[in-house]
PDB file of C-alpha atoms in Angstrom:
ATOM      1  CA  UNK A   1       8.499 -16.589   7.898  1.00  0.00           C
ATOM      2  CA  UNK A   2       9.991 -14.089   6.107  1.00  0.00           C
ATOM      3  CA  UNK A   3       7.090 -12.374   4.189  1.00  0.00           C
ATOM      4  CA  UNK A   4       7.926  -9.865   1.045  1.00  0.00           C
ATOM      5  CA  UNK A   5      11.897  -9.224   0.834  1.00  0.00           C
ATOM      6  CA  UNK A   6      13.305  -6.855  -1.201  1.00  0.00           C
ATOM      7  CA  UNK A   7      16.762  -6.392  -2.696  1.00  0.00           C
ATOM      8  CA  UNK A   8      18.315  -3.946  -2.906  1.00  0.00           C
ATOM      9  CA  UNK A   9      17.510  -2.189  -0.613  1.00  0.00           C
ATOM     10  CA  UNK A  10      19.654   1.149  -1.596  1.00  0.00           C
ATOM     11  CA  UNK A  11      20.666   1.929  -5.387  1.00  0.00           C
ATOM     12  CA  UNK A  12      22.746   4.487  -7.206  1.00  0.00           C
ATOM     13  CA  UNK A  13      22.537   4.512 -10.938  1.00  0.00           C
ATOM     14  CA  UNK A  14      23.424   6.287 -13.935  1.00  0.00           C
ATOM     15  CA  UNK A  15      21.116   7.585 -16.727  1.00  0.00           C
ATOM     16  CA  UNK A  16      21.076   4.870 -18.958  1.00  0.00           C
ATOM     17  CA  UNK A  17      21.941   1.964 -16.566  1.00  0.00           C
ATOM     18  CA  UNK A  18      19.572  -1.096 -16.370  1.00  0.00           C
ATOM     19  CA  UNK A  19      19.177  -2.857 -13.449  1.00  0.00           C
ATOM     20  CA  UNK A  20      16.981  -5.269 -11.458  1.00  0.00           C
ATOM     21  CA  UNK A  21      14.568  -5.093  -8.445  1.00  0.00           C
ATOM     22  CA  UNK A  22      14.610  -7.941  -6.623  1.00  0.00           C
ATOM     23  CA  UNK A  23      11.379  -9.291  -4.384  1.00  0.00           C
ATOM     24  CA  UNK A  24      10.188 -12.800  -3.299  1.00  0.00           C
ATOM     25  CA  UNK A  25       7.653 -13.811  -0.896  1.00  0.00           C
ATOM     26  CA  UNK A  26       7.468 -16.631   1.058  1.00  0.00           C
ATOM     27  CA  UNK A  27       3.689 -16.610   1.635  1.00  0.00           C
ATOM     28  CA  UNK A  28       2.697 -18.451  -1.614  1.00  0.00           C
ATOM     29  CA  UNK A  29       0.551 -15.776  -2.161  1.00  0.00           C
ATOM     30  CA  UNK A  30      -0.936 -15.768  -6.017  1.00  0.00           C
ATOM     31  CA  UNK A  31      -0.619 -11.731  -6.278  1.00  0.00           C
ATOM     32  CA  UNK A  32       2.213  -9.790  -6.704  1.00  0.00           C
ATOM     33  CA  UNK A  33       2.497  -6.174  -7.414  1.00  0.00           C
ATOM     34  CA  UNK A  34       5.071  -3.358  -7.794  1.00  0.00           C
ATOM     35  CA  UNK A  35       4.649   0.100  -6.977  1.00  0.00           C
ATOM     36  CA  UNK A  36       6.566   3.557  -6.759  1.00  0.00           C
ATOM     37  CA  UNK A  37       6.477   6.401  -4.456  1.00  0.00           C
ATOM     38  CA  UNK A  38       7.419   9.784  -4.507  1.00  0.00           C
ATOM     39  CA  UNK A  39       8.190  12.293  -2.259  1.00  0.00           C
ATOM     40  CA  UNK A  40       4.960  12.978  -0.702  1.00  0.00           C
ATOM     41  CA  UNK A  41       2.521  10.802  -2.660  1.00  0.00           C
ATOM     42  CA  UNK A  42       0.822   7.908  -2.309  1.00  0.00           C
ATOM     43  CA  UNK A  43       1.649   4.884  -4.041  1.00  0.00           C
ATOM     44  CA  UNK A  44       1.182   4.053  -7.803  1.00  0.00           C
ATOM     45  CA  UNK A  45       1.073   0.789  -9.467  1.00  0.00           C
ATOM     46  CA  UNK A  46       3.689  -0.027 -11.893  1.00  0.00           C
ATOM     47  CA  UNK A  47       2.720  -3.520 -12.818  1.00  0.00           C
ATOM     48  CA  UNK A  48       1.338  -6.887 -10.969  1.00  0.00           C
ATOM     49  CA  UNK A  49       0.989 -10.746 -11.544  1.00  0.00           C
ATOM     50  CA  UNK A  50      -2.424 -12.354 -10.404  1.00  0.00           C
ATOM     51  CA  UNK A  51      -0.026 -15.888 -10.746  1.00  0.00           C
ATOM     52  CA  UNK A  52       3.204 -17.319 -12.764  1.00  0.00           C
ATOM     53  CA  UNK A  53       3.251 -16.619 -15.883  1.00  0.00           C
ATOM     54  CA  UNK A  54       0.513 -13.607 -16.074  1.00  0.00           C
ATOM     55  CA  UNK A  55       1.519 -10.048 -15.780  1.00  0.00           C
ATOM     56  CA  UNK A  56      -0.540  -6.936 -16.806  1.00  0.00           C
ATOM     57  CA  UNK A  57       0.644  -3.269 -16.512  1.00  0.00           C
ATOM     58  CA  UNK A  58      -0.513  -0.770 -13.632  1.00  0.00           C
ATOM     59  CA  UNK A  59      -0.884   3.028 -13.977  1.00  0.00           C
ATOM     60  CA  UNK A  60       2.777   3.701 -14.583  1.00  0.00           C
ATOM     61  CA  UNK A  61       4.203   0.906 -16.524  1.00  0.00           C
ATOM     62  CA  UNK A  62       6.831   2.833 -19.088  1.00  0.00           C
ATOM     63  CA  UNK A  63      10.280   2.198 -18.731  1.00  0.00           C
ATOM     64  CA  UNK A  64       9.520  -0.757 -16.468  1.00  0.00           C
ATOM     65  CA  UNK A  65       9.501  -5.021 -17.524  1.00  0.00           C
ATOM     66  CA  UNK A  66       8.227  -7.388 -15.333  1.00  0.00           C
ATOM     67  CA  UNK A  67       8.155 -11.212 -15.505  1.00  0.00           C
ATOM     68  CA  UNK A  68       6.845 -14.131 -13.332  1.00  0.00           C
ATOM     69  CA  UNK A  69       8.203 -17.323 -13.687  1.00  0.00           C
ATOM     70  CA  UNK A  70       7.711 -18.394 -10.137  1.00  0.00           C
ATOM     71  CA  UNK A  71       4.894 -18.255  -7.495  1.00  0.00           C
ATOM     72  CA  UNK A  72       7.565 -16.333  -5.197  1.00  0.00           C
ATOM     73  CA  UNK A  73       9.476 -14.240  -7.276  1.00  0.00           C
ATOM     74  CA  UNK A  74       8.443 -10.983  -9.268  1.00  0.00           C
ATOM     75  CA  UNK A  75      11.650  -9.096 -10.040  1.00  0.00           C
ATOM     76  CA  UNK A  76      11.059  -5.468 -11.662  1.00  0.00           C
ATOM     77  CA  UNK A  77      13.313  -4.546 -14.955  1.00  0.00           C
ATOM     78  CA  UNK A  78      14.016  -0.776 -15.355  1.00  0.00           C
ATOM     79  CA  UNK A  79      15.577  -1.109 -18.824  1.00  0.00           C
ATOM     80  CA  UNK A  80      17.276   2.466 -19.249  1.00  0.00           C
ATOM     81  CA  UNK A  81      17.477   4.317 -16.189  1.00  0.00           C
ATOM     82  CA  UNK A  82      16.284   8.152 -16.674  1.00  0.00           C
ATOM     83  CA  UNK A  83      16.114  10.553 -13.400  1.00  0.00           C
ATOM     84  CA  UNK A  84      12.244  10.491 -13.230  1.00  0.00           C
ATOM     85  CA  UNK A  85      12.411   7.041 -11.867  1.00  0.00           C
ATOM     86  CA  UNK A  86      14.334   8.067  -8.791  1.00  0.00           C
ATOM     87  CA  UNK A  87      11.852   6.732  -6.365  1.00  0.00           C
ATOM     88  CA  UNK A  88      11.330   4.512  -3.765  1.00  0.00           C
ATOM     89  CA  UNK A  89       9.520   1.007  -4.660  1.00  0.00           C
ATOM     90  CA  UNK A  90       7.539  -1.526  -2.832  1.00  0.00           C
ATOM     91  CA  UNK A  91       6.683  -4.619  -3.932  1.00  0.00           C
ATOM     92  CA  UNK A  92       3.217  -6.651  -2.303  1.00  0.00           C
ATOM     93  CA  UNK A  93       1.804  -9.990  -2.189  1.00  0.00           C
ATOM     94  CA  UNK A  94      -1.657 -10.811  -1.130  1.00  0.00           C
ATOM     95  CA  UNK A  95      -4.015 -14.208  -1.543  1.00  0.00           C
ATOM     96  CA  UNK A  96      -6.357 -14.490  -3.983  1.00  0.00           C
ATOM     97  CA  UNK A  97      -9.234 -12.718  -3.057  1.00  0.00           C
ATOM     98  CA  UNK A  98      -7.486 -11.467   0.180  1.00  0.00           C
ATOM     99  CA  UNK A  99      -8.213  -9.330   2.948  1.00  0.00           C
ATOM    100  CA  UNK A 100      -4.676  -7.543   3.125  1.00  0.00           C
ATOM    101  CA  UNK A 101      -1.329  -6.815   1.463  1.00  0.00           C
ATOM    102  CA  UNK A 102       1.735  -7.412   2.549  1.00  0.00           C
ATOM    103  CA  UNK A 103       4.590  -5.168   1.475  1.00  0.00           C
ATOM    104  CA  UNK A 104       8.196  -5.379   1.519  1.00  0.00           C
ATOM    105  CA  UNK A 105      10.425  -2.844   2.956  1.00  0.00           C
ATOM    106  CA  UNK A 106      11.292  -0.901  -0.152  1.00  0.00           C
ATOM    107  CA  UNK A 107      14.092   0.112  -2.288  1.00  0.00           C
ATOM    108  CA  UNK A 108      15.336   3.532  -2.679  1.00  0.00           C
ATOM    109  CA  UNK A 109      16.644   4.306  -5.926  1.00  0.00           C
ATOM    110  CA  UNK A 110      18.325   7.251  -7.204  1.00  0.00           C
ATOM    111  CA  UNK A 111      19.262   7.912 -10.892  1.00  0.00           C
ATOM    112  CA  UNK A 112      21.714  10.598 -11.503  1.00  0.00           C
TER     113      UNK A 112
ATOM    114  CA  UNK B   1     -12.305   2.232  -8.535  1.00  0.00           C
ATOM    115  CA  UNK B   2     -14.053   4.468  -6.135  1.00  0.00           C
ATOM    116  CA  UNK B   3     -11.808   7.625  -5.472  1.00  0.00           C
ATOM    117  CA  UNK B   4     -11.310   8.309  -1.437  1.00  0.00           C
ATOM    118  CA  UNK B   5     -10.770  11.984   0.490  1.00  0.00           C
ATOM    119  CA  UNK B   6      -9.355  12.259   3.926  1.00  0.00           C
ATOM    120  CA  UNK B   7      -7.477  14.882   5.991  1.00  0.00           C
ATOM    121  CA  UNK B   8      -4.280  15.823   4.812  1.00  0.00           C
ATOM    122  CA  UNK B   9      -2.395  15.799   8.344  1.00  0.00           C
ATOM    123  CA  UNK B  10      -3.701  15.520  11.716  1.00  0.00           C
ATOM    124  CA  UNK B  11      -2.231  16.348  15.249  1.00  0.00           C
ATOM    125  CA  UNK B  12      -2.845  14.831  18.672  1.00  0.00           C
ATOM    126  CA  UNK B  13      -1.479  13.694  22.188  1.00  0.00           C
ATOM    127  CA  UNK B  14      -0.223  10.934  23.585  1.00  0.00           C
ATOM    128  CA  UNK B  15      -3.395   8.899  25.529  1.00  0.00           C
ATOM    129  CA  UNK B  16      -6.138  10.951  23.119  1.00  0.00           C
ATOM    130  CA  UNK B  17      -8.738   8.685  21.151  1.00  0.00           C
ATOM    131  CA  UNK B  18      -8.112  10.224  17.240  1.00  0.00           C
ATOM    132  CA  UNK B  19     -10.425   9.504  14.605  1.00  0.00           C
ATOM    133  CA  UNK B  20      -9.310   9.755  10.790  1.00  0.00           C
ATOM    134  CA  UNK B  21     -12.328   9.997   8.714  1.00  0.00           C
ATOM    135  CA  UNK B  22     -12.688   8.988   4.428  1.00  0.00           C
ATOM    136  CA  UNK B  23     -15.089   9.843   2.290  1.00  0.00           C
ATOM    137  CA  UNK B  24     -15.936   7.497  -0.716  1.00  0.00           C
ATOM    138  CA  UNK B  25     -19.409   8.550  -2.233  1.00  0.00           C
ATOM    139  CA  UNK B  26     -18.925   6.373  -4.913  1.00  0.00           C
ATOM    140  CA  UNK B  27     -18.320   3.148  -3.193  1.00  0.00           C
ATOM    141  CA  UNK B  28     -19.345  -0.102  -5.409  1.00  0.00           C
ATOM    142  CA  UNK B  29     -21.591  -2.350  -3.455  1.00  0.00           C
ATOM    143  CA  UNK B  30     -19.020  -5.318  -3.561  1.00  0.00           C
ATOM    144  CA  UNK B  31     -16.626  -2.612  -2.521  1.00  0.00           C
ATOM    145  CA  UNK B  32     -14.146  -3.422   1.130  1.00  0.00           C
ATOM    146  CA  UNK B  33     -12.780  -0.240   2.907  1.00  0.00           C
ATOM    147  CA  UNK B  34      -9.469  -0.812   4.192  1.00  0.00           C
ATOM    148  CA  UNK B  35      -6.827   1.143   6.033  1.00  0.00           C
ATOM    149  CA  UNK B  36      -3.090   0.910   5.983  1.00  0.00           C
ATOM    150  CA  UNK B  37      -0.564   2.516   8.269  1.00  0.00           C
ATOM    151  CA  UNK B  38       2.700   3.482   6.805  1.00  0.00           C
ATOM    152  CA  UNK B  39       5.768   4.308   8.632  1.00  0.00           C
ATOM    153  CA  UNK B  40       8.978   6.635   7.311  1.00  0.00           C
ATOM    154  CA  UNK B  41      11.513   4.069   5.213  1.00  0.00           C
ATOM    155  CA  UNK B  42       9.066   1.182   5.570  1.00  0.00           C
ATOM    156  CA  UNK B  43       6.108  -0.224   3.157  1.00  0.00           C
ATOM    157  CA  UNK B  44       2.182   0.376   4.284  1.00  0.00           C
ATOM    158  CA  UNK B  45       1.116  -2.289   6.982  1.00  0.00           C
ATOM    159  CA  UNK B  46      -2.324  -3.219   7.010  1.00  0.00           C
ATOM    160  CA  UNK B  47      -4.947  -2.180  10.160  1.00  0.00           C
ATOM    161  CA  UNK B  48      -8.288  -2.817   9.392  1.00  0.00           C
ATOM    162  CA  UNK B  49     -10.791  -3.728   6.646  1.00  0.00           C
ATOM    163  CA  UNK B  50     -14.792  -3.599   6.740  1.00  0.00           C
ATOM    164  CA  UNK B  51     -17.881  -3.655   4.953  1.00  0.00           C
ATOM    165  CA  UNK B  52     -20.493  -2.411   7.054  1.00  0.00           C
ATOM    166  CA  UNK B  53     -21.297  -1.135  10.808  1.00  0.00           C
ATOM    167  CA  UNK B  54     -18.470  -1.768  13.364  1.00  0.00           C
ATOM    168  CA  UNK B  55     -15.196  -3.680  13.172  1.00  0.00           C
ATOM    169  CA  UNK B  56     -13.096  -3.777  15.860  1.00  0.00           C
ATOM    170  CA  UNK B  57      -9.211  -5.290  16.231  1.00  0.00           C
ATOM    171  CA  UNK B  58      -6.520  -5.044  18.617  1.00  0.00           C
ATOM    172  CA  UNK B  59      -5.300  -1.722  16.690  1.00  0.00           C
ATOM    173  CA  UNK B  60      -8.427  -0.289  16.191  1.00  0.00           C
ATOM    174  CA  UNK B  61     -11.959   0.246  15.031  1.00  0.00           C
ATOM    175  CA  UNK B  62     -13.548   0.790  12.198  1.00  0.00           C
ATOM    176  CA  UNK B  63     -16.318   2.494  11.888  1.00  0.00           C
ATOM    177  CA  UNK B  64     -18.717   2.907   8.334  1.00  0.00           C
ATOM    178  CA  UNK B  65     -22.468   4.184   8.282  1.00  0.00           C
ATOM    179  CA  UNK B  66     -25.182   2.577   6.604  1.00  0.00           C
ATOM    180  CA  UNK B  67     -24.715   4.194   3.465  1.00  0.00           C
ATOM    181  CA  UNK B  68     -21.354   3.592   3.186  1.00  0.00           C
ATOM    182  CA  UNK B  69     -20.221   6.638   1.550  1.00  0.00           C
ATOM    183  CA  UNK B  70     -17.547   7.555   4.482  1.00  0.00           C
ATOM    184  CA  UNK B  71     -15.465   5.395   6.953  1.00  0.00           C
ATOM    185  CA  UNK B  72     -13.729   6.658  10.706  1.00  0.00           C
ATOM    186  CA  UNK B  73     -10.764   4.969  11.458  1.00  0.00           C
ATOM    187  CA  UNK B  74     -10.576   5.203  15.643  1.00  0.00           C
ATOM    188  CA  UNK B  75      -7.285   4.675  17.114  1.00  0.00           C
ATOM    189  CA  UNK B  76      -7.999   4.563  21.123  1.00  0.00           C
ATOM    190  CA  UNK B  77      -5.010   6.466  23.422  1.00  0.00           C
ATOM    191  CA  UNK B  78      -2.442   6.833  20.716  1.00  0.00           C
ATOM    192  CA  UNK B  79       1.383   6.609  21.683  1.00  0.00           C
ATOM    193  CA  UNK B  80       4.376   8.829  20.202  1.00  0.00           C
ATOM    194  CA  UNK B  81       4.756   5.308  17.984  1.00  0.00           C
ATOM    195  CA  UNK B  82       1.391   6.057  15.997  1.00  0.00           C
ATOM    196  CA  UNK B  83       2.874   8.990  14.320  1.00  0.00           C
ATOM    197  CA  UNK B  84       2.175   7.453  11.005  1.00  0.00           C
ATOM    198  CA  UNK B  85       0.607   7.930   7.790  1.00  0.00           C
ATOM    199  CA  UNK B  86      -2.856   6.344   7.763  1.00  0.00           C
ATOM    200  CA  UNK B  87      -4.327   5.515   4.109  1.00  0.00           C
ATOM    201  CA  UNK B  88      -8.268   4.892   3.682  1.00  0.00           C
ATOM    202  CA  UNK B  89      -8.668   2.233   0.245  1.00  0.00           C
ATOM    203  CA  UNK B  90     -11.611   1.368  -1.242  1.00  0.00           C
ATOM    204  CA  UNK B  91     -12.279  -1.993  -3.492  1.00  0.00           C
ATOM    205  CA  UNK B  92     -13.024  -5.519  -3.511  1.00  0.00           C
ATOM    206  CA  UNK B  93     -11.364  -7.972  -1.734  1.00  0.00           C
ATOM    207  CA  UNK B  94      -9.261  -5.192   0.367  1.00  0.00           C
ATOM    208  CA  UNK B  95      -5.907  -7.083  -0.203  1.00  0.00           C
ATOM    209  CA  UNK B  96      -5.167  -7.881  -3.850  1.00  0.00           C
ATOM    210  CA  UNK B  97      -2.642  -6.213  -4.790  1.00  0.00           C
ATOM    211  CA  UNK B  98      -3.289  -4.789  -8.207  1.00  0.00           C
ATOM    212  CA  UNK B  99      -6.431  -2.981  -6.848  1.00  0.00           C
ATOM    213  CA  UNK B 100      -5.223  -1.061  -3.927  1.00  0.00           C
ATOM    214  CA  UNK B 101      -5.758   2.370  -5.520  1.00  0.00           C
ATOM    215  CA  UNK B 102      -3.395   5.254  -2.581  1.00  0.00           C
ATOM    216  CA  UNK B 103      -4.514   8.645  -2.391  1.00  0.00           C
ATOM    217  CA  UNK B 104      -2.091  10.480  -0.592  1.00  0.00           C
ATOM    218  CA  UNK B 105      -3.071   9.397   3.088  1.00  0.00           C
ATOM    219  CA  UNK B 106      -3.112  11.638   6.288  1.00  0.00           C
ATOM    220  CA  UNK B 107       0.027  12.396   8.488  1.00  0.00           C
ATOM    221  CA  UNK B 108      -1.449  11.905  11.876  1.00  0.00           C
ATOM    222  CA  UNK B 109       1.263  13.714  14.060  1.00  0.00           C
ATOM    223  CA  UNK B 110       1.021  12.415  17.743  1.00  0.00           C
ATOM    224  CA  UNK B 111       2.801  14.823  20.509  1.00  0.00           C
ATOM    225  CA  UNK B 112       3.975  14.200  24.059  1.00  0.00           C
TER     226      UNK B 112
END
């Protein structure tokens, strides 16, 4: 059982660059969320899925798509890469109505 | 959501009993408190969730007053592997993900 994984787990882009965020669970868990944190911060949600084919944005959606065509996979869409997204993003599952979240192990991203 | 306030940091020693404490005046009554352990380079892990009086685990104990408008997270003899940061969350159903709302936790610092 592999839980949440995320890929990659390390990324270098450019201003401008797009890219993807990979994550899929293995849990069949209907929730799936993305969030970002900063040096010193809690977390803040980006956007989540309450099931395929429903997304809704969190507190910090700009500059961030999201789609879910699948139960396990919620991949995160930064469309033009700017420095204030250099951050390092988790991505959770959870059951309906569950009593915990279960995060992956994060990607660190870096725009220059 | 109802907004939480702990300790920034915390120190301790190895074998001491620490307690973390969170204040939530604002708790809704179909409101969980939850706590979440978070590790350098790694996503938040889940401990404990509650509603009212006592809940104990293998990790720890929860403890939340009748009023419910604080929470003490007890972690008994903590090792050098507890150094952590420990986040209190307040909502309903404790694990879905799009309502975990992260303040920005307390650095409990555990010394030899």
């Amino acid at each position: 059982n592999a839980g949440v994984t995320q890929t990659p787990k390390f990324q270098v882009l450019k201003t401008g660059q797009s890219m993807t965020l990979q994550c899929a669970q293995d849990m069949n868990h209907e929730y799936m969320s993305w969030y970002r944190q900063d040096p010193g911060m809690g977390l803040r949600l980006i956007h989540y899925s309450v099931g395929a084919g429903i997304t809704d944005q969190g507190e910090v959606p700009n500059g961030y798509n999201v789609s879910r065509s699948t139960t396990e996979d919620f991949p995160l869409r930064l469309l033009s890469a700017a420095p204030s997204q250099t951050s390092v993003y988790f991505c959770a599952s959870s059951e309906y109505r569950g009593t915990e979240a279960f995060f992956g192990q994060g990607t660190r991203l870096t725009v220059v | 959501l109802a907004k939480t306030t702990q300790p920034i940091s915390m120190d301790s020693y190895e074998g001491q009993e620490v307690n973390i404490t969170c204040s939530h005046n604002n708790i809704a009554t179909n409101d969980y408190i939850t706590w979440y352990q978070q590790f350098p380079s790694q996503g938040p892990r889940f401990i404990i969730q509650g509603y009212k009086t006592k809940v104990t685990n293998e990790v720890a104990s929860l403890f939340i007053p009748a009023d419910r408008k604080s929470s003490t997270l007890s972690l008994p003899r903590v090792s050098l592997s507890d150094t952590a940061v420990y986040y209190c969350l307040v909502g309903p159903y404790g694990g879905a993900t799009n309502k975990l709302i992260f303040g920005t936790g307390t650095l409990l610092a555990v010394q030899p």
